[in-house]
Coordinates of C-alpha atoms and ligand atoms in Angstrom, one line a residue:
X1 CA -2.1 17.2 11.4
X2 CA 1.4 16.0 12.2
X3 CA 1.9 12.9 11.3
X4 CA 3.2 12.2 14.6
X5 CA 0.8 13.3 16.4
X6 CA -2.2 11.4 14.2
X7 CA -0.3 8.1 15.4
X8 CA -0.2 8.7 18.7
X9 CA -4.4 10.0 18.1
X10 CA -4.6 6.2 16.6
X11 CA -2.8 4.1 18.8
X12 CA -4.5 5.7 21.4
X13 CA -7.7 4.2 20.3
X14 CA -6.2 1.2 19.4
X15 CA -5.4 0.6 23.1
X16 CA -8.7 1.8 24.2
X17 CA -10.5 -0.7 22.0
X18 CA -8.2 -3.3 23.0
X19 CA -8.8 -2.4 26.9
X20 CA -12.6 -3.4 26.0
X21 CA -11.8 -6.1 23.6
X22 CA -12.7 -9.9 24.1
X23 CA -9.2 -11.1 23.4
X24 CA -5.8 -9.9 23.0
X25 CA -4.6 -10.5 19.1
X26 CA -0.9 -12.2 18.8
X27 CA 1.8 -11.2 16.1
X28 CA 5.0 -13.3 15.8
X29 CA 8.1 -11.8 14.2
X30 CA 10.5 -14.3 12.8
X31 CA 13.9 -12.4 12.4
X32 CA 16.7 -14.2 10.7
X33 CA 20.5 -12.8 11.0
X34 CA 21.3 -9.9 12.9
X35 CA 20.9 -6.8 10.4
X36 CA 21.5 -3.4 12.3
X37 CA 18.2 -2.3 10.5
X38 CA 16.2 -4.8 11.1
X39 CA 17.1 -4.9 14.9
X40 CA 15.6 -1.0 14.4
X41 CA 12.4 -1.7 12.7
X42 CA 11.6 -4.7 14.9
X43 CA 12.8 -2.8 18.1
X44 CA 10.0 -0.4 17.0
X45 CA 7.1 -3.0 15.8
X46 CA 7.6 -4.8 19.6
X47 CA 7.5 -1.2 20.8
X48 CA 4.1 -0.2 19.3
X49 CA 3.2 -3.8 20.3
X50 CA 3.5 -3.1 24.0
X51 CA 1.8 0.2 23.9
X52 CA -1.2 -0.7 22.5
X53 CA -1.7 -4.2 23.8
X54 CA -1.0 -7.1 21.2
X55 CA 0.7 -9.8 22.5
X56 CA 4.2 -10.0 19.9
X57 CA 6.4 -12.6 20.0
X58 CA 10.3 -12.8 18.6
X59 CA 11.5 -15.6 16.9
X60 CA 15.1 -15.6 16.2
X61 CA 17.1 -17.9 13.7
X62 CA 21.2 -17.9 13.2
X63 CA 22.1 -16.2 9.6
X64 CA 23.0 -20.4 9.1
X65 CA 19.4 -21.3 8.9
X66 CA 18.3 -22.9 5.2
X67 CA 15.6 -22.5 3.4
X68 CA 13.9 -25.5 4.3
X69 CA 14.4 -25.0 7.9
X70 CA 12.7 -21.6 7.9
X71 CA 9.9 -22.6 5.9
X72 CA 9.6 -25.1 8.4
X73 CA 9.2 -22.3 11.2
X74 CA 6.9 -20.4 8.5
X75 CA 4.9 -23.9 8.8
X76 CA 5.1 -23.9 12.3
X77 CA 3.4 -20.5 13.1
X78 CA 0.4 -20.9 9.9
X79 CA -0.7 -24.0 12.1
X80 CA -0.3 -22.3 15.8
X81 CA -3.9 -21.2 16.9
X82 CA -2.2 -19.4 19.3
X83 CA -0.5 -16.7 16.4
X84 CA -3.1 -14.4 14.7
X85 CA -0.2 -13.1 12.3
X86 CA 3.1 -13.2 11.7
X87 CA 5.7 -11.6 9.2
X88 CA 9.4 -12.8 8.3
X89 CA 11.7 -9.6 8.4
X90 CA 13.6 -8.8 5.6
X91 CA 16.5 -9.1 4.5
X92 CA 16.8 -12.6 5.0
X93 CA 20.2 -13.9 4.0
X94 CA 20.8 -14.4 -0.1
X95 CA 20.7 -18.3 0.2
X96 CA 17.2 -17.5 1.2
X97 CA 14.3 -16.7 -1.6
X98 CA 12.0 -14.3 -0.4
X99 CA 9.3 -15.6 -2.8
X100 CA 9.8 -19.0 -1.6
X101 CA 8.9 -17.7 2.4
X102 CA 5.9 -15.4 0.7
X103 CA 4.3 -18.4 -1.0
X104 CA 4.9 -20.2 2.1
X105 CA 2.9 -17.8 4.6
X106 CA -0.5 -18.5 5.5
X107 CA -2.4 -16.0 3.2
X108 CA -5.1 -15.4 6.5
X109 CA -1.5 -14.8 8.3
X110 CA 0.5 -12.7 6.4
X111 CA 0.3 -9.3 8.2
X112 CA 3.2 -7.8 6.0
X113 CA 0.3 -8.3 2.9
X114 CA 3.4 -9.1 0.5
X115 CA 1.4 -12.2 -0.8
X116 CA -1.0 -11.3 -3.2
X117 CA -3.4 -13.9 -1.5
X118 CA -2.9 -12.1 1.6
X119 CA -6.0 -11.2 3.2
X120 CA -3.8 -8.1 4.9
X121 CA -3.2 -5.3 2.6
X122 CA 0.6 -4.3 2.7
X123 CA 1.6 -1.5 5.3
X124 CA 3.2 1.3 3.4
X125 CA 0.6 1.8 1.2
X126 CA -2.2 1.7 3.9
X127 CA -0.4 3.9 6.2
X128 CA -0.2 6.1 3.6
X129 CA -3.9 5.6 2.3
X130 CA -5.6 5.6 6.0
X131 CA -3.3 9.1 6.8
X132 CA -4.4 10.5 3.4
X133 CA -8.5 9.6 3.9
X134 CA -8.2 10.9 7.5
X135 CA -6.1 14.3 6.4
X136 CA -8.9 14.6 4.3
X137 CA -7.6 14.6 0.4
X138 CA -9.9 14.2 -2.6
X139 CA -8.5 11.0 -4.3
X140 CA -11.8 10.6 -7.0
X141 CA -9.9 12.0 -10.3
X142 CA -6.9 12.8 -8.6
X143 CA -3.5 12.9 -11.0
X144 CA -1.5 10.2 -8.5
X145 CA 2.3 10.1 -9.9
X146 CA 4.3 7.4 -8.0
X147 CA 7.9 7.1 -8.2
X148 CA 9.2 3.3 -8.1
X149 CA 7.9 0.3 -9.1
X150 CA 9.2 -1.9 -5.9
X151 CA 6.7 -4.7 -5.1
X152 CA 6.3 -3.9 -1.5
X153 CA 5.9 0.2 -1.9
X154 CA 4.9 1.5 -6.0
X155 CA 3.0 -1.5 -7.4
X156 CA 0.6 -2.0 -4.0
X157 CA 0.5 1.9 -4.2
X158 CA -0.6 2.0 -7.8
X159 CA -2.9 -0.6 -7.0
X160 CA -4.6 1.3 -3.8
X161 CA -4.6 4.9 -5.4
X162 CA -6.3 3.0 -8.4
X163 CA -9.3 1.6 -6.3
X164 CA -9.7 5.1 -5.0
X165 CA -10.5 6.4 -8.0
X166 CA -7.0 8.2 -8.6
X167 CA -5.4 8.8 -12.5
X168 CA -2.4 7.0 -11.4
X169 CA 1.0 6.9 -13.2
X170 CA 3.9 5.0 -11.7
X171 CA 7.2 6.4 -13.1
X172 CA 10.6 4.1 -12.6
X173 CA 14.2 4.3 -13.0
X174 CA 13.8 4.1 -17.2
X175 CA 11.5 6.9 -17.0
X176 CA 13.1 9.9 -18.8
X177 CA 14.1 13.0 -17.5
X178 CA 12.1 15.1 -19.2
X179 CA 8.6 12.8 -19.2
X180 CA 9.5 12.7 -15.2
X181 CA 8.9 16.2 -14.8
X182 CA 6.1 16.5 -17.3
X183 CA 4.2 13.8 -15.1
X184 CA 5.2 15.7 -12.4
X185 CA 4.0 19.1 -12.9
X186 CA 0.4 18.0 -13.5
X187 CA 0.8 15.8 -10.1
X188 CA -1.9 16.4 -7.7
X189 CA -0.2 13.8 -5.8
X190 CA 3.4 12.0 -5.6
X191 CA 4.4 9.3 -3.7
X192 CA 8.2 9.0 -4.1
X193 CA 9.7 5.4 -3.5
X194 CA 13.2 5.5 -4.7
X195 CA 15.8 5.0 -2.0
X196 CA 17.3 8.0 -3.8
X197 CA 19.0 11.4 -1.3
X198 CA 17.5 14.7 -2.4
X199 CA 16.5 13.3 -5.9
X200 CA 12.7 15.4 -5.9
X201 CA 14.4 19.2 -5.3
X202 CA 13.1 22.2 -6.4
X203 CA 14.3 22.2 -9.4
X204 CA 11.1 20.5 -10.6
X205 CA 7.7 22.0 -11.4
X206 CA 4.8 21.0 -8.7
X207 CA 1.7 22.4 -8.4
X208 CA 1.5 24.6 -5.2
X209 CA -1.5 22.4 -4.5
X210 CA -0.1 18.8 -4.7
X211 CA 0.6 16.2 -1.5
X212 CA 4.3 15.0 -1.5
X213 CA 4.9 11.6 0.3
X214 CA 8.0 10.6 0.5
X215 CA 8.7 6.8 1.5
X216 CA 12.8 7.2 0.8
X217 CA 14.9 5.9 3.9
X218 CA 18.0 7.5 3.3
X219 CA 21.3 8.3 5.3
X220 CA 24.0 11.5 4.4
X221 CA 27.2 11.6 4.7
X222 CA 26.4 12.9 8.6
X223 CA 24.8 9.5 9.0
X224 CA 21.2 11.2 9.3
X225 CA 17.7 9.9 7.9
X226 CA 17.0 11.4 5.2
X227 CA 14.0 11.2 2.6
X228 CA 13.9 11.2 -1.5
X229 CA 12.9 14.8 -1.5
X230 CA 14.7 17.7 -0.2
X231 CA 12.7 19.4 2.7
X232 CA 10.4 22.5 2.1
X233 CA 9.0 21.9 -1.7
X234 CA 6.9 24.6 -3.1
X235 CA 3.6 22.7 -2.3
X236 CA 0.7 22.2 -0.1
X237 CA 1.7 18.8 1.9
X238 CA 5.2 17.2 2.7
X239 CA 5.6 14.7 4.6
X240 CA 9.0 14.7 6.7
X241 CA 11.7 12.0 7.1
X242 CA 12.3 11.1 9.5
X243 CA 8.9 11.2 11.4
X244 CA 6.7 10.5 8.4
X245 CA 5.6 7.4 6.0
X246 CA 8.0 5.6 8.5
X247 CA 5.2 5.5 11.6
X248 CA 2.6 5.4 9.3
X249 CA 4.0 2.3 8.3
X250 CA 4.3 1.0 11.7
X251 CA 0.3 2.1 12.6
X252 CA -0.5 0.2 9.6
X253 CA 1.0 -3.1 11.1
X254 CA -1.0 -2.6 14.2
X255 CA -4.4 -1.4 12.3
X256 CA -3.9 -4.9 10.3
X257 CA -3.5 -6.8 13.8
X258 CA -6.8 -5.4 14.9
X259 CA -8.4 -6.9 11.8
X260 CA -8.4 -10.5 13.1
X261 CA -10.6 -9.5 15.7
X262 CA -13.2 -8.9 12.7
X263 CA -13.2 -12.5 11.6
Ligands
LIG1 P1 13.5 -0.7 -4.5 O1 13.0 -2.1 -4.4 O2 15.0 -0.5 -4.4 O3 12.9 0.0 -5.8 C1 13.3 1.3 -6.2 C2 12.4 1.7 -7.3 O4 12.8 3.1 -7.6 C3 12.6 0.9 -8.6 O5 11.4 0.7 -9.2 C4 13.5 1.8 -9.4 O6 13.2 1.7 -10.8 C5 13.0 3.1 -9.0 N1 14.1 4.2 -9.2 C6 15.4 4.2 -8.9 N2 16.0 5.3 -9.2 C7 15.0 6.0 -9.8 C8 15.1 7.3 -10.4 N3 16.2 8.1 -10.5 N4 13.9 7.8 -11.0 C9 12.8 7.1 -10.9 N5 12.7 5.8 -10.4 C10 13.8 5.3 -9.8 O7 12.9 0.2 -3.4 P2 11.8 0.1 -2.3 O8 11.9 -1.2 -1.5 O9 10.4 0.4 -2.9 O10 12.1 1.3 -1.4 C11 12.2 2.6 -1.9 C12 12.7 3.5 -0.7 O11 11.6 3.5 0.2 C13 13.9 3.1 0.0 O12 14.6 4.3 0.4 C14 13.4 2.3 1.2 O13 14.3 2.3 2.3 C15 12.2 3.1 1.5 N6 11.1 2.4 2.2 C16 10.5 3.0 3.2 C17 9.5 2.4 3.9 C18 8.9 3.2 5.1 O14 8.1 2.6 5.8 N7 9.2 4.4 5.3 C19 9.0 1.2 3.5 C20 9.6 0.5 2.4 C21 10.6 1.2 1.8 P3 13.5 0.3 -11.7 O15 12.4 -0.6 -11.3 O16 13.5 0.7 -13.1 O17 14.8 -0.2 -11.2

C-alpha cells in the first residue's frame, strides 16, 4: 500500500479510538530558536495532533535560553500531570548539549524515545517497523543491511530489526566501497540513513526481491526533497521521498501518544 494512504488508514483509527476514549492524551513540544526546519516538522506534528485528537501544546524559548534554564522547563513538564509526553526539538542551539536535555527527560515522558530509559521506542525506527509488519514482510532470518550508525535512526534500527529476528549489518561512513556493495547484494532489506543525494543508484547490485527504505532528507540544487537513493531501483519495495519514512515517522509520534492510555 502507499505509504500515504496506510497513514491516513491509521490515523483514521487513531481518531476513532480517541472519539471513544476515556481521556484525551497531552503532548507538549518545547521548541527552542527559530530553525526553518523545525518550524516544518513541528507545523506537521501539531497538524497530526489536531486531526486525530491529542491535545499538543507549544512551548517556545528565545535561541538565548541556557542550559539550565531549559532543563528547568524540561523539569517543569516531567512534574505537570497535566502533560502525558513531551519532546525537545532538535537542533537546539550549540551552547546547548543534547545529552544533557535527554538525561533530563522523564524516561515515562520522553515520546521522541532518544533516552535509552525511555519507555517510548524512538519514531523512525517504529514507523518503519509498524509499516513493515503491516505491509507484511518476513523479518525472521531476514539479511537487514542499514546504512548509518546515527543514534536516533541506524543504532535504534539495528536494535529493532535485531529483536525481530533479522541478520542485521549496519554499514557506516568507514565501510569500504567494495564490502558496501557486497553487504548489499545479499540485502533482503536496506534501510539507508545517510543524509547523502542519490548515493544508493543503480549502479549497485540488489536483489530484485529486497525492501529499500530510505530515511535521507535531502534537498537538490532545485531546492526539492530528495531521498539517499535514486528513484526506481531494480527491486521489489521503495519507499519514496518525499511522502515516505517521513509520515511514518510522524504516525509513529502519535501511535507512542496513544500508549499512555495503556498505563
Ligand atoms: P547523521 O547523524 O548525520 O549520521 C549519518 C550516518 O551516515 C553516520 O553514521 C555516517 O557514518 C553515515 N554515512 C555518511 N556517509 C556515508 C556513506 N557514504 N556511506 C555509508 N555511511 C555513511 O544522520 P541521521 O541523523 O541518522 O540522518 C540521516 C538522514 O536521515 C538525514 O538525511 C536525515 O535528514 C534523515 N532523517 C530522516 C528522518 C525521517 O523521519 N524521514 C528522521 C531522521 C533523520 P559515520 O558514523 O562513520 O560518520
Amino acid at each position: 500500500m502507499e505509504i500515504k494512504e496506510y497513514v491516513q488508514i491509521r490515523k483514521d483509527l487513531i481518531r476513532q479510538t480517541l472519539q471513544n476514549a476515556s481521556r484525551v492524551p497531552s503532548l507538549a513540544i518545547l521548541q527552542v530558536g527559530d530553525n526553518a526546519a523545525s518550524n516544518s516538522y513541528i507545523r506537521g506534528k501539531l497538524k497530526d495532533c489536531a486531526e486525530v485528537g491529542i491535545k499538543a501544546t507549544l512551548f517556545h524559548y528565545p535561541d538565548t535560553i541556557s542550559e539550565k534554564e531549559l532543563i528547568s522547563e524540561i523539569k517543569r513538564c516531567n512534574q505537570d500531570p497535566a502533560i502525558d509526553a513531551f519532546l525537545v526539538q532538535l537542533p537546539v542551539p550549540k551552547a546547548i548539549s543534547e545529552r544533557a536535555i535527554h538525561l533530563a527527560i522523564d524516561p515515562k515522558k520522553d515520546i521522541d524515545g532518544f533516552s535509552p530509559l525511555s519507555a517510548f521506542a524512538s519514531c523512525t525506527p517504529k514507523g518503519i517497523v509498524d509499516y513493515l509488519t503491516d505491509e507484511g514482510f518476513t523479518f525472521k532470518g531476514a539479511n537487514a543491511v542499514i546504512l548509518g550508525r546515527s543514534n536516533i535512526v541506524g543504532k535504534p534500527m539495528a536494535k529493532m530489526l535485531t529483536g525481530k529476528d533479522c541478520n542485521v549489518t549496519l554499514l557506516h561512513s568507514k565501510t569500504s566501497d567494495e564490502d558496501m556493495r557486497f553487504y548489499l547484494k545479499h540485502a533482503d532489506l536496506i534501510v539507508v540513513a545517510i543524509g547523502r543525494l542519490g548515493h544508493i543508484d543503480l549502479s549497485y547490485e540488489l536483489k530484485p526481491t529486497a525492501w529499500v527504505v530510505d530515511v535521507g532528507i535531502n534537498r537538490d540544487a532545485a531546492g526539492h526533497l530528495r531521498g539517499d537513493c535514486l528513484p526506481g531501483l531494480k527491486v521489489a519495495r521503495q519507499t519514496p521521498v518525499p511522502g515516505g519514512v517521513g509520515l511514518l515517522t510522524r504516525l509513529a509520534l502519535i501511535t507512542n501518544i496513544m500508549e499512555v492510555l495503556k498505563r
